[in-house]
């Protein structure tokens, strides 16, 4: 197994996870690798959690700041949240235990645009990063680090931390070497230069992380698998949403507003995203590219069929079967895939230059086109904003998609006023549900409301939405974006009180 | 006066404004020049308004789409809104008559990030631009157009319109020639290249607009002055807000988070902005630069004192006395000022690269740090989002500033939940009122609430805000961003009902 650690000096620092975890001091800010369940450390977090538990049992309330790329896995977020070991978590999570602790008020969570994280750490805005715990897939003779299944903020953690703990994971494919592109040309203003990417496939950095050996205080070996993303085959609702999006893209191409091979795709994860990608696989578009955050099953399928020429991402997010296929044939994919640091995969400059087609999920949208991506009933965080703002604001076309109902029809995802805003009307071009697609480009608020209600809302909820709009048109304080302040959030109140937004 | 029109062919197209206005067809989308009361056409809009009025009196309901750079003046927005001549207005306005028509529901208004406008017109997202009506300060021998006191979207209007009407304004200083930098290197993806600006003073374009002569269907002469921006000397509230910001900047420099000469300033207009700039004039910072939307009185003063080395903007917004001084001494300022198209002055890529310090006004902010820049009581539009989103999202530090109260204390500008969101918690680093400055960087929502209430809110409103937070902590559906849905907007309801947010 030590074959993965080709550097003699670093081989001498191999320790057990428990010993490595001792090198983290109470109160430290710890930057861990990990992005959508890929490339997170598998051993040290658990050892740290055990240490926390013992300390707490002994009456010592130790906690840590936990910074990552994005969401990780039960062995990391779950384990540390379970023992109340996290003081402040950033910038994104999707773990059930962590979520519960955040929402019961016992865990602080700062939700940040994924492209903002690295630069704000460089700027010193979040305080000092003390320790980095980063999974790599190997170490070369001369001590260069071969990244793992995600890049995320690892370059920044390795650079900013005083002490570095590496996990070398031999479960990861050896063929990952050479796949990554770690950009070392960033700087703080006034010394910043343009990011020289003009095509998703452009390589502008190094395939390795570089970290001074004297900062590396421990090396831990593991061969544990990544958390797999569950894959559910597209259901009918997702397939209909995908159909509307494909129709829309077709019309855009026909009318000359999009090139025949579209523009670089950005796609969130999940059922709907996979359905859209599956649709693209049988659609009319060829020579596609993706400039996105994560590569999911649907993208692999498009690579297999040859429709997709290139994927630039910061992490993989594959189901176990896709991952098997991927790891077996990694050699075939290698020159069509590239993983970058998340400050580059999500960089507003690059997203805008390339003109990404952004497709993201929502919790709910309102009749005026504001989008809530994060908070259920205005207060309970689900995951976080992630990269949706990086892409939506800077996209060529910004599409948000959701089933028209949630919780078996108890909830309308189209509401009079969203209970929390993550994407304002200005950043939302298209809203699509299984009911239809509302093209909002250029429309003022009242016209948007008509279009969203008649196109996207579930028919059961349309009469109530129309009624709201009509009454608001007369009784609103101002007529630009008519609202009835005492009713705007009443649908959510009803759900909280009665378990349904449907009128008695 | 025809000395300003040095091109013989275009001199032959001089007509009266009435005749030029006849070249605009009912239903046309008309792109007019104008940004913050500078460089808007002075003659044709009035003539068009007269024509509209006559047509309406004769039972012909003609209207036009009106696109500009940003806000204009009573002679343009006011005149056309007054006669109900505007069907759809975009992307920003601040005219009282227009505002009233928008809010009574008779005028459609699409509010757009100022950096988005040009590209979305190139992309064909707003439909065809039929006519451009653009003020220039002169025409050279070979037909190049010398821009006026604003650049705004003029390059785009001249390029996209089928027919072009020029107003040549001899009131504008002849010394404007050579001051502008019109970038002609833009393209649509997949052909976009980096914008090669790495310093506010970088010149990357042409000092002239270029427009095929055969599209120019009319030239109108005028010598009318620009609308002056009113200048009110900083009052005590503004001076205190400015003081807090200067203290903050000082601390950032001391702790090494900002260079000694800061980073390029972006500043909104108005009383508070001018107070901050006046504060900088007597503060410790030298060799300042600005990369901003408009150059206002305070910036001129900083140029005069030598504190400010360079201003890049898209328009002037000066009071009449400042404008006098400026026009008299334009030769002295010329190599320290530059006006660019607004897609460049506000470009996310450049704003982020340069690391602007963004300072913008708000209508209200909430305890969690969400900002409303546009809607009074959630429904009545004031102006529009303007460039605030372009700067806030991409800034090095994003500061929002407001007095803690409005309407003589009837309104708290710090509320439980903003009635409309333009800037989400993710884009708001600092909120400052005359009470104090809340540094929100890295804080999770509940900590933000404590800081904003105790630092920014007016003492009269603090007990009620604390009470809300305490009760929400117990009764909220979720505990990440605790809210009481039936009370969240009750402060606004009370104001609408009783004329005050203060409890009876
Ligand atoms: C918004 C988001 C949560 C939707 O995720 P998804 O997997 O498509 O949606 P699901 O339908 O599975 O919903 C997730 C949960 O939210 C619930 N939900 C969805 N809409 C809801 C609504 N309007 N009200 C209440 N609950 C809702 C679902 O019931 C489900 O709950 P459960 O886990 O208890 O069953 C997800 O897209 C997200 O986290 N987005 C923000 C980050 C982002 O956009 N990243 C993109 C990559 S750049
Ligand atoms: C938000 C904005 C309107 C504040 O403008 P300002 O000139 O600093 O603020 P003022 O205090 O003069 O307020 C303007 C009006 O809004 C009213 N107002 C301000 N806060 C209010 C509140 N919380 N509730 C109700 N009315 C409020 C004021 O009373 C005033 O009304 P009046 O004209 O009837 O007297 C202005 O900054 C804006 O339009 N911002 C959006 C665009 C932008 O940020 N551009 C920056 C350049 S990139």
PDB file of N, CA and C in Angstrom, chain B residues 175-226:
ATOM      1  N   UNK B 175     -13.487  69.413 -24.679  1.00  0.00           N
ATOM      2  CA  UNK B 175     -12.345  68.687 -24.131  1.00  0.00           C
ATOM      3  C   UNK B 175     -12.678  67.238 -23.779  1.00  0.00           C
ATOM      4  N   UNK B 176     -13.942  66.860 -23.919  1.00  0.00           N
ATOM      5  CA  UNK B 176     -14.287  65.451 -23.666  1.00  0.00           C
ATOM      6  C   UNK B 176     -13.594  64.533 -24.678  1.00  0.00           C
ATOM      7  N   UNK B 177     -13.241  65.077 -25.826  1.00  0.00           N
ATOM      8  CA  UNK B 177     -12.638  64.230 -26.862  1.00  0.00           C
ATOM      9  C   UNK B 177     -11.341  63.593 -26.355  1.00  0.00           C
ATOM     10  N   UNK B 178     -11.287  62.292 -26.414  1.00  0.00           N
ATOM     11  CA  UNK B 178     -10.082  61.568 -25.988  1.00  0.00           C
ATOM     12  C   UNK B 178     -10.190  60.994 -24.581  1.00  0.00           C
ATOM     13  N   UNK B 179     -11.222  61.390 -23.860  1.00  0.00           N
ATOM     14  CA  UNK B 179     -11.368  60.959 -22.467  1.00  0.00           C
ATOM     15  C   UNK B 179     -11.952  59.540 -22.339  1.00  0.00           C
ATOM     16  N   UNK B 180     -12.716  59.115 -23.333  1.00  0.00           N
ATOM     17  CA  UNK B 180     -13.449  57.849 -23.223  1.00  0.00           C
ATOM     18  C   UNK B 180     -12.622  56.657 -23.680  1.00  0.00           C
ATOM     19  N   UNK B 181     -13.065  55.500 -23.244  1.00  0.00           N
ATOM     20  CA  UNK B 181     -12.410  54.261 -23.656  1.00  0.00           C
ATOM     21  C   UNK B 181     -13.509  53.250 -23.989  1.00  0.00           C
ATOM     22  N   UNK B 182     -13.834  53.167 -25.260  1.00  0.00           N
ATOM     23  CA  UNK B 182     -14.945  52.312 -25.700  1.00  0.00           C
ATOM     24  C   UNK B 182     -14.369  50.988 -26.189  1.00  0.00           C
ATOM     25  N   UNK B 183     -14.656  49.922 -25.427  1.00  0.00           N
ATOM     26  CA  UNK B 183     -14.064  48.620 -25.729  1.00  0.00           C
ATOM     27  C   UNK B 183     -14.844  47.943 -26.844  1.00  0.00           C
ATOM     28  N   UNK B 184     -14.140  47.597 -27.922  1.00  0.00           N
ATOM     29  CA  UNK B 184     -14.775  46.920 -29.044  1.00  0.00           C
ATOM     30  C   UNK B 184     -14.347  45.449 -29.128  1.00  0.00           C
ATOM     31  N   UNK B 185     -13.828  44.914 -28.039  1.00  0.00           N
ATOM     32  CA  UNK B 185     -13.312  43.540 -28.068  1.00  0.00           C
ATOM     33  C   UNK B 185     -14.286  42.502 -27.538  1.00  0.00           C
ATOM     34  N   UNK B 186     -15.511  42.911 -27.231  1.00  0.00           N
ATOM     35  CA  UNK B 186     -16.468  41.935 -26.697  1.00  0.00           C
ATOM     36  C   UNK B 186     -16.958  40.996 -27.795  1.00  0.00           C
ATOM     37  N   UNK B 187     -17.441  39.860 -27.375  1.00  0.00           N
ATOM     38  CA  UNK B 187     -18.015  38.891 -28.305  1.00  0.00           C
ATOM     39  C   UNK B 187     -18.979  38.031 -27.522  1.00  0.00           C
ATOM     40  N   UNK B 188     -19.773  37.253 -28.233  1.00  0.00           N
ATOM     41  CA  UNK B 188     -20.620  36.301 -27.527  1.00  0.00           C
ATOM     42  C   UNK B 188     -19.865  34.986 -27.384  1.00  0.00           C
ATOM     43  N   UNK B 189     -20.154  34.222 -26.306  1.00  0.00           N
ATOM     44  CA  UNK B 189     -19.554  32.902 -26.211  1.00  0.00           C
ATOM     45  C   UNK B 189     -20.003  32.052 -27.402  1.00  0.00           C
ATOM     46  N   UNK B 190     -19.194  31.149 -27.922  1.00  0.00           N
ATOM     47  CA  UNK B 190     -17.925  30.659 -27.341  1.00  0.00           C
ATOM     48  C   UNK B 190     -16.692  31.467 -27.769  1.00  0.00           C
ATOM     49  N   UNK B 191     -16.866  32.715 -28.152  1.00  0.00           N
ATOM     50  CA  UNK B 191     -15.725  33.467 -28.687  1.00  0.00           C
ATOM     51  C   UNK B 191     -15.218  34.533 -27.735  1.00  0.00           C
ATOM     52  N   UNK B 192     -15.640  34.486 -26.485  1.00  0.00           N
ATOM     53  CA  UNK B 192     -15.252  35.555 -25.564  1.00  0.00           C
ATOM     54  C   UNK B 192     -13.827  35.398 -25.060  1.00  0.00           C
ATOM     55  N   UNK B 193     -13.157  36.517 -24.963  1.00  0.00           N
ATOM     56  CA  UNK B 193     -11.784  36.556 -24.458  1.00  0.00           C
ATOM     57  C   UNK B 193     -11.762  37.317 -23.130  1.00  0.00           C
ATOM     58  N   UNK B 194     -10.702  37.159 -22.351  1.00  0.00           N
ATOM     59  CA  UNK B 194     -10.600  37.948 -21.115  1.00  0.00           C
ATOM     60  C   UNK B 194     -10.650  39.447 -21.403  1.00  0.00           C
ATOM     61  N   UNK B 195     -11.250  40.202 -20.496  1.00  0.00           N
ATOM     62  CA  UNK B 195     -11.232  41.667 -20.579  1.00  0.00           C
ATOM     63  C   UNK B 195      -9.873  42.098 -20.025  1.00  0.00           C
ATOM     64  N   UNK B 196      -9.014  42.717 -20.840  1.00  0.00           N
ATOM     65  CA  UNK B 196      -7.622  42.903 -20.405  1.00  0.00           C
ATOM     66  C   UNK B 196      -7.391  44.116 -19.502  1.00  0.00           C
ATOM     67  N   UNK B 197      -8.204  44.261 -18.475  1.00  0.00           N
ATOM     68  CA  UNK B 197      -8.004  45.361 -17.513  1.00  0.00           C
ATOM     69  C   UNK B 197      -7.415  44.792 -16.226  1.00  0.00           C
ATOM     70  N   UNK B 198      -6.285  45.325 -15.802  1.00  0.00           N
ATOM     71  CA  UNK B 198      -5.726  44.916 -14.501  1.00  0.00           C
ATOM     72  C   UNK B 198      -5.502  46.114 -13.580  1.00  0.00           C
ATOM     73  N   UNK B 199      -5.821  47.312 -14.073  1.00  0.00           N
ATOM     74  CA  UNK B 199      -5.721  48.530 -13.260  1.00  0.00           C
ATOM     75  C   UNK B 199      -6.810  49.484 -13.745  1.00  0.00           C
ATOM     76  N   UNK B 200      -7.420  50.270 -12.829  1.00  0.00           N
ATOM     77  CA  UNK B 200      -8.509  51.154 -13.253  1.00  0.00           C
ATOM     78  C   UNK B 200      -8.130  52.055 -14.432  1.00  0.00           C
ATOM     79  N   UNK B 201      -6.858  52.392 -14.575  1.00  0.00           N
ATOM     80  CA  UNK B 201      -6.454  53.339 -15.625  1.00  0.00           C
ATOM     81  C   UNK B 201      -6.205  52.684 -16.972  1.00  0.00           C
ATOM     82  N   UNK B 202      -6.286  51.354 -17.043  1.00  0.00           N
ATOM     83  CA  UNK B 202      -5.969  50.676 -18.301  1.00  0.00           C
ATOM     84  C   UNK B 202      -6.919  51.091 -19.421  1.00  0.00           C
ATOM     85  N   UNK B 203      -6.349  51.499 -20.529  1.00  0.00           N
ATOM     86  CA  UNK B 203      -7.127  51.799 -21.740  1.00  0.00           C
ATOM     87  C   UNK B 203      -7.119  50.582 -22.648  1.00  0.00           C
ATOM     88  N   UNK B 204      -8.300  50.132 -23.034  1.00  0.00           N
ATOM     89  CA  UNK B 204      -8.364  48.910 -23.847  1.00  0.00           C
ATOM     90  C   UNK B 204      -9.192  49.115 -25.103  1.00  0.00           C
ATOM     91  N   UNK B 205      -9.641  50.353 -25.352  1.00  0.00           N
ATOM     92  CA  UNK B 205     -10.547  50.553 -26.477  1.00  0.00           C
ATOM     93  C   UNK B 205     -10.255  51.802 -27.280  1.00  0.00           C
ATOM     94  N   UNK B 206     -11.303  52.385 -27.802  1.00  0.00           N
ATOM     95  CA  UNK B 206     -11.223  53.555 -28.675  1.00  0.00           C
ATOM     96  C   UNK B 206     -11.838  54.747 -27.960  1.00  0.00           C
ATOM     97  N   UNK B 207     -11.328  55.962 -28.196  1.00  0.00           N
ATOM     98  CA  UNK B 207     -11.981  57.132 -27.594  1.00  0.00           C
ATOM     99  C   UNK B 207     -13.292  57.490 -28.295  1.00  0.00           C
ATOM    100  N   UNK B 208     -13.632  56.783 -29.367  1.00  0.00           N
ATOM    101  CA  UNK B 208     -14.811  57.136 -30.163  1.00  0.00           C
ATOM    102  C   UNK B 208     -15.771  55.958 -30.285  1.00  0.00           C
ATOM    103  N   UNK B 209     -17.040  56.306 -30.568  1.00  0.00           N
ATOM    104  CA  UNK B 209     -17.974  55.289 -31.071  1.00  0.00           C
ATOM    105  C   UNK B 209     -17.826  55.229 -32.579  1.00  0.00           C
ATOM    106  N   UNK B 210     -17.969  54.023 -33.108  1.00  0.00           N
ATOM    107  CA  UNK B 210     -17.932  53.879 -34.553  1.00  0.00           C
ATOM    108  C   UNK B 210     -19.288  53.369 -35.014  1.00  0.00           C
ATOM    109  N   UNK B 211     -19.870  54.044 -35.984  1.00  0.00           N
ATOM    110  CA  UNK B 211     -21.220  53.685 -36.441  1.00  0.00           C
ATOM    111  C   UNK B 211     -21.280  53.908 -37.941  1.00  0.00           C
ATOM    112  N   UNK B 212     -21.707  52.907 -38.697  1.00  0.00           N
ATOM    113  CA  UNK B 212     -21.803  53.084 -40.149  1.00  0.00           C
ATOM    114  C   UNK B 212     -22.700  54.284 -40.471  1.00  0.00           C
ATOM    115  N   UNK B 213     -22.195  55.180 -41.323  1.00  0.00           N
ATOM    116  CA  UNK B 213     -22.929  56.422 -41.598  1.00  0.00           C
ATOM    117  C   UNK B 213     -24.313  56.147 -42.185  1.00  0.00           C
ATOM    118  N   UNK B 214     -24.451  55.046 -42.921  1.00  0.00           N
ATOM    119  CA  UNK B 214     -25.751  54.841 -43.586  1.00  0.00           C
ATOM    120  C   UNK B 214     -26.862  54.459 -42.606  1.00  0.00           C
ATOM    121  N   UNK B 215     -26.494  54.105 -41.355  1.00  0.00           N
ATOM    122  CA  UNK B 215     -27.540  53.850 -40.351  1.00  0.00           C
ATOM    123  C   UNK B 215     -28.010  55.141 -39.690  1.00  0.00           C
ATOM    124  N   UNK B 216     -27.215  56.207 -39.835  1.00  0.00           N
ATOM    125  CA  UNK B 216     -27.545  57.448 -39.128  1.00  0.00           C
ATOM    126  C   UNK B 216     -28.581  58.213 -39.940  1.00  0.00           C
ATOM    127  N   UNK B 217     -29.815  58.151 -39.472  1.00  0.00           N
ATOM    128  CA  UNK B 217     -30.922  58.692 -40.268  1.00  0.00           C
ATOM    129  C   UNK B 217     -31.198  60.151 -39.946  1.00  0.00           C
ATOM    130  N   UNK B 218     -30.678  60.658 -38.849  1.00  0.00           N
ATOM    131  CA  UNK B 218     -30.921  62.061 -38.515  1.00  0.00           C
ATOM    132  C   UNK B 218     -29.893  62.539 -37.505  1.00  0.00           C
ATOM    133  N   UNK B 219     -29.563  63.835 -37.616  1.00  0.00           N
ATOM    134  CA  UNK B 219     -28.666  64.467 -36.652  1.00  0.00           C
ATOM    135  C   UNK B 219     -29.368  65.718 -36.149  1.00  0.00           C
ATOM    136  N   UNK B 220     -29.450  65.840 -34.838  1.00  0.00           N
ATOM    137  CA  UNK B 220     -30.162  66.978 -34.242  1.00  0.00           C
ATOM    138  C   UNK B 220     -29.153  67.772 -33.418  1.00  0.00           C
ATOM    139  N   UNK B 221     -29.202  69.066 -33.507  1.00  0.00           N
ATOM    140  CA  UNK B 221     -28.274  69.887 -32.727  1.00  0.00           C
ATOM    141  C   UNK B 221     -28.939  70.410 -31.459  1.00  0.00           C
ATOM    142  N   UNK B 222     -28.154  70.529 -30.412  1.00  0.00           N
ATOM    143  CA  UNK B 222     -28.676  71.093 -29.168  1.00  0.00           C
ATOM    144  C   UNK B 222     -27.531  71.738 -28.405  1.00  0.00           C
ATOM    145  N   UNK B 223     -27.882  72.630 -27.477  1.00  0.00           N
ATOM    146  CA  UNK B 223     -26.844  73.077 -26.534  1.00  0.00           C
ATOM    147  C   UNK B 223     -27.436  73.185 -25.131  1.00  0.00           C
ATOM    148  N   UNK B 224     -28.245  72.195 -24.801  1.00  0.00           N
ATOM    149  CA  UNK B 224     -28.892  72.168 -23.480  1.00  0.00           C
ATOM    150  C   UNK B 224     -28.013  71.477 -22.454  1.00  0.00           C
ATOM    151  N   UNK B 225     -28.029  71.984 -21.232  1.00  0.00           N
ATOM    152  CA  UNK B 225     -27.194  71.383 -20.186  1.00  0.00           C
ATOM    153  C   UNK B 225     -27.757  70.045 -19.703  1.00  0.00           C
ATOM    154  N   UNK B 226     -26.865  69.232 -19.135  1.00  0.00           N
ATOM    155  CA  UNK B 226     -27.294  68.019 -18.438  1.00  0.00           C
ATOM    156  C   UNK B 226     -28.082  68.395 -17.194  1.00  0.00           C
TER     157      UNK B 226
END
